[in-house]
Amino acid sequence: MNMAFNEDGKNNKMHKATPVVRWIMFLPAVIWMIFIFYMSAQTGGESGSLSERITRPVIDLLDHIFNYGEHYAVAFDRMEFIIRKCAHMTEYAILFLLIFFPLKKCAGVSWKAYMVGMIIAVIYAGSDEVHQYFVEGRHGCISDVLIDSAGAVTAAVLTALASNKKTILAAVCIVLCGVTGVLIYV
């Protein structure tokens, strides 16, 4: 029996998958991109209302940590901002994963899947901010693209760490540079 193997020595069956099967593998990523687009199409008021409905219970749950008598260690607005930005990072981390795993299965070469997954997520983050520029009460900004991109990069680094111990030093450097850049910008 003649089996094809990729450069990592792993079975390469997915290279021969039909185009229909390959497209179906990317369907979750497309659905997730539609979800992101839908959320970005909400007006500023709708988005703010949804964010408050989500962040308020989280902040109330954490109230005992941030409340010292009648004084708050972290103001609600600041805490809401942090939760919203973490949600955006998570949103794009998920997007990266939904692109990465089918790419890795189809292409069989991990580093290409990492690069293409990150590039697509970063480009989509940029296009999402452009989209928000045209929505009433919203605006696009570069810092949000950086935060969204940090989510994709974090997912890529964690995936690399989970699959290959040789990448730990490079991954730690990438995360530290990315986090430092985002913190400096914000």
CSV table of C-alpha atoms in Angstrom, one decimal:
chain,number,residue,atom,x,y,z
A,1,MET,CA,0.0,0.0,0.0
A,2,ASN,CA,1.5,3.3,-1.1
A,3,MET,CA,0.8,6.1,1.5
A,4,ALA,CA,1.8,9.7,1.0
A,5,PHE,CA,3.5,11.5,3.9
A,6,ASN,CA,4.2,15.2,4.5
A,7,GLU,CA,7.6,16.6,5.4
A,8,ASP,CA,6.9,15.9,9.1
A,9,GLY,CA,6.5,12.2,8.3
A,10,LYS,CA,2.7,12.2,9.1
A,11,ASN,CA,0.1,10.5,6.9
A,12,ASN,CA,-1.0,12.8,4.2
A,13,LYS,CA,-4.5,11.5,3.3
A,14,MET,CA,-6.2,14.9,3.5
A,15,HIS,CA,-4.1,16.1,0.5
A,16,LYS,CA,-6.3,13.9,-1.6
A,17,ALA,CA,-9.6,15.1,-0.1
A,18,THR,CA,-12.1,16.3,-2.7
A,19,PRO,CA,-12.6,20.0,-3.1
A,20,VAL,CA,-16.1,19.8,-1.6
A,21,VAL,CA,-14.7,18.1,1.6
A,22,ARG,CA,-12.1,20.8,1.8
A,23,TRP,CA,-14.6,23.6,1.5
A,24,ILE,CA,-16.9,21.9,4.1
A,25,MET,CA,-13.9,21.9,6.5
A,26,PHE,CA,-13.7,25.7,6.3
A,27,LEU,CA,-17.5,26.2,6.8
A,28,PRO,CA,-17.2,26.8,10.6
A,29,ALA,CA,-14.6,29.6,9.9
A,30,VAL,CA,-16.9,31.2,7.3
A,31,ILE,CA,-19.9,31.0,9.8
A,32,TRP,CA,-17.7,32.6,12.5
A,33,MET,CA,-16.7,35.4,10.1
A,34,ILE,CA,-20.4,36.0,9.3
A,35,PHE,CA,-21.0,36.2,13.1
A,36,ILE,CA,-18.2,38.8,13.5
A,37,PHE,CA,-19.6,40.8,10.6
A,38,TYR,CA,-23.1,40.7,12.1
A,39,MET,CA,-21.9,41.9,15.5
A,40,SER,CA,-19.9,44.7,13.8
A,41,ALA,CA,-23.0,45.8,11.9
A,42,GLN,CA,-24.8,46.7,15.1
A,43,THR,CA,-25.1,50.4,15.8
A,44,GLY,CA,-23.1,52.0,18.6
A,45,GLY,CA,-26.1,51.9,20.9
A,46,GLU,CA,-27.0,48.3,20.1
A,47,SER,CA,-23.4,47.2,20.6
A,48,GLY,CA,-23.0,49.2,23.9
A,49,SER,CA,-26.3,47.7,25.2
A,50,LEU,CA,-25.2,44.2,24.4
A,51,SER,CA,-21.8,44.8,25.9
A,52,GLU,CA,-23.3,46.1,29.2
A,53,ARG,CA,-25.7,43.1,29.4
A,54,ILE,CA,-22.7,40.8,29.2
A,55,THR,CA,-20.1,42.7,31.2
A,56,ARG,CA,-22.4,43.9,34.0
A,57,PRO,CA,-22.9,40.3,35.5
A,58,VAL,CA,-19.2,39.6,35.2
A,59,ILE,CA,-18.3,42.8,37.0
A,60,ASP,CA,-21.0,42.1,39.6
A,61,LEU,CA,-19.5,38.6,40.1
A,62,LEU,CA,-16.1,40.1,40.6
A,63,ASP,CA,-17.4,43.0,42.8
A,64,HIS,CA,-15.9,41.6,46.0
A,65,ILE,CA,-12.4,41.7,44.4
A,66,PHE,CA,-12.6,45.3,43.1
A,67,ASN,CA,-14.8,46.8,45.9
A,68,TYR,CA,-13.1,48.1,49.0
A,69,GLY,CA,-16.0,49.3,51.2
A,70,GLU,CA,-17.5,52.1,49.1
A,71,HIS,CA,-14.4,52.6,46.9
A,72,TYR,CA,-13.9,50.7,43.7
A,73,ALA,CA,-10.3,49.7,42.8
A,74,VAL,CA,-11.3,49.6,39.1
A,75,ALA,CA,-14.1,51.7,37.7
A,76,PHE,CA,-16.9,50.0,35.9
A,77,ASP,CA,-16.0,51.7,32.6
A,78,ARG,CA,-12.4,50.5,32.8
A,79,MET,CA,-13.4,47.0,33.7
A,80,GLU,CA,-16.0,46.9,30.9
A,81,PHE,CA,-13.2,48.1,28.5
A,82,ILE,CA,-10.9,45.2,29.6
A,83,ILE,CA,-13.7,42.6,29.3
A,84,ARG,CA,-14.7,43.9,25.8
A,85,LYS,CA,-11.1,43.8,24.6
A,86,CYS,CA,-10.6,40.3,26.0
A,87,ALA,CA,-13.7,39.3,24.2
A,88,HIS,CA,-12.3,40.6,20.9
A,89,MET,CA,-9.1,38.8,21.4
A,90,THR,CA,-11.0,35.6,22.1
A,91,GLU,CA,-13.2,36.2,19.0
A,92,TYR,CA,-10.1,36.3,16.8
A,93,ALA,CA,-8.3,33.5,18.6
A,94,ILE,CA,-11.3,31.3,17.7
A,95,LEU,CA,-11.2,32.6,14.1
A,96,PHE,CA,-7.5,31.6,13.9
A,97,LEU,CA,-8.2,28.1,15.2
A,98,LEU,CA,-11.2,27.6,12.8
A,99,ILE,CA,-8.9,28.5,9.9
A,100,PHE,CA,-5.7,26.8,11.2
A,101,PHE,CA,-7.0,23.3,11.8
A,102,PRO,CA,-8.6,22.7,8.4
A,103,LEU,CA,-5.5,24.3,6.7
A,104,LYS,CA,-3.2,22.0,8.7
A,105,LYS,CA,-5.3,19.0,7.7
A,106,CYS,CA,-5.4,19.9,4.0
A,107,ALA,CA,-1.9,21.2,3.6
A,108,GLY,CA,-0.1,19.0,6.1
A,109,VAL,CA,2.6,21.6,6.7
A,110,SER,CA,2.1,23.3,10.1
A,111,TRP,CA,4.1,26.4,9.6
A,112,LYS,CA,2.2,27.4,6.5
A,113,ALA,CA,-1.1,26.8,8.3
A,114,TYR,CA,0.1,29.1,11.1
A,115,MET,CA,1.2,31.8,8.8
A,116,VAL,CA,-1.9,31.7,6.5
A,117,GLY,CA,-4.2,31.4,9.6
A,118,MET,CA,-2.7,34.5,11.2
A,119,ILE,CA,-2.6,36.5,8.0
A,120,ILE,CA,-6.3,35.8,7.3
A,121,ALA,CA,-7.3,36.7,10.9
A,122,VAL,CA,-5.3,39.9,10.8
A,123,ILE,CA,-6.7,40.9,7.4
A,124,TYR,CA,-10.2,40.1,8.6
A,125,ALA,CA,-9.6,42.2,11.8
A,126,GLY,CA,-8.6,45.1,9.6
A,127,SER,CA,-11.6,44.7,7.3
A,128,ASP,CA,-13.8,44.5,10.3
A,129,GLU,CA,-12.6,47.9,11.5
A,130,VAL,CA,-13.2,49.4,8.1
A,131,HIS,CA,-16.7,48.0,8.2
A,132,GLN,CA,-17.3,49.6,11.6
A,133,TYR,CA,-16.3,52.9,10.2
A,134,PHE,CA,-19.4,52.9,8.0
A,135,VAL,CA,-21.8,51.8,10.9
A,136,GLU,CA,-23.8,54.5,12.7
A,137,GLY,CA,-22.3,55.2,16.1
A,138,ARG,CA,-19.2,53.1,15.6
A,139,HIS,CA,-15.7,53.8,14.4
A,140,GLY,CA,-12.8,51.7,13.3
A,141,CYS,CA,-9.4,52.1,15.0
A,142,ILE,CA,-5.9,50.6,14.6
A,143,SER,CA,-5.7,49.7,18.3
A,144,ASP,CA,-8.6,47.3,17.8
A,145,VAL,CA,-6.9,45.7,14.9
A,146,LEU,CA,-3.8,45.2,17.1
A,147,ILE,CA,-5.9,43.7,19.9
A,148,ASP,CA,-7.8,41.4,17.6
A,149,SER,CA,-4.5,40.4,16.0
A,150,ALA,CA,-3.0,39.7,19.4
A,151,GLY,CA,-5.9,37.2,19.9
A,152,ALA,CA,-5.0,35.4,16.7
A,153,VAL,CA,-1.2,35.4,17.5
A,154,THR,CA,-1.9,34.1,21.1
A,155,ALA,CA,-4.0,31.2,19.7
A,156,ALA,CA,-1.2,30.4,17.2
A,157,VAL,CA,1.4,30.5,20.0
A,158,LEU,CA,-0.6,28.4,22.3
A,159,THR,CA,-1.3,25.9,19.5
A,160,ALA,CA,2.4,25.7,18.7
A,161,LEU,CA,3.3,25.2,22.3
A,162,ALA,CA,0.7,22.4,22.6
A,163,SER,CA,2.0,20.6,19.6
A,164,ASN,CA,5.8,21.2,19.5
A,165,LYS,CA,8.1,21.9,22.4
A,166,LYS,CA,10.9,23.2,20.1
A,167,THR,CA,8.9,26.4,19.5
A,168,ILE,CA,8.6,27.4,23.2
A,169,LEU,CA,11.3,30.1,23.1
A,170,ALA,CA,10.2,31.6,19.9
A,171,ALA,CA,6.5,31.5,21.0
A,172,VAL,CA,7.3,33.2,24.3
A,173,CYS,CA,9.2,35.9,22.5
A,174,ILE,CA,6.3,36.5,20.0
A,175,VAL,CA,3.8,36.7,22.8
A,176,LEU,CA,5.9,39.1,24.9
A,177,CYS,CA,6.5,41.3,21.9
A,178,GLY,CA,2.8,41.3,21.0
A,179,VAL,CA,1.5,41.9,24.5
A,180,THR,CA,4.1,44.7,25.0
A,181,GLY,CA,3.1,46.3,21.8
A,182,VAL,CA,-0.6,46.2,22.6
A,183,LEU,CA,0.0,47.5,26.2
A,184,ILE,CA,2.1,50.4,24.9
A,185,TYR,CA,-0.4,51.4,22.3
A,186,VAL,CA,-3.4,51.2,24.6
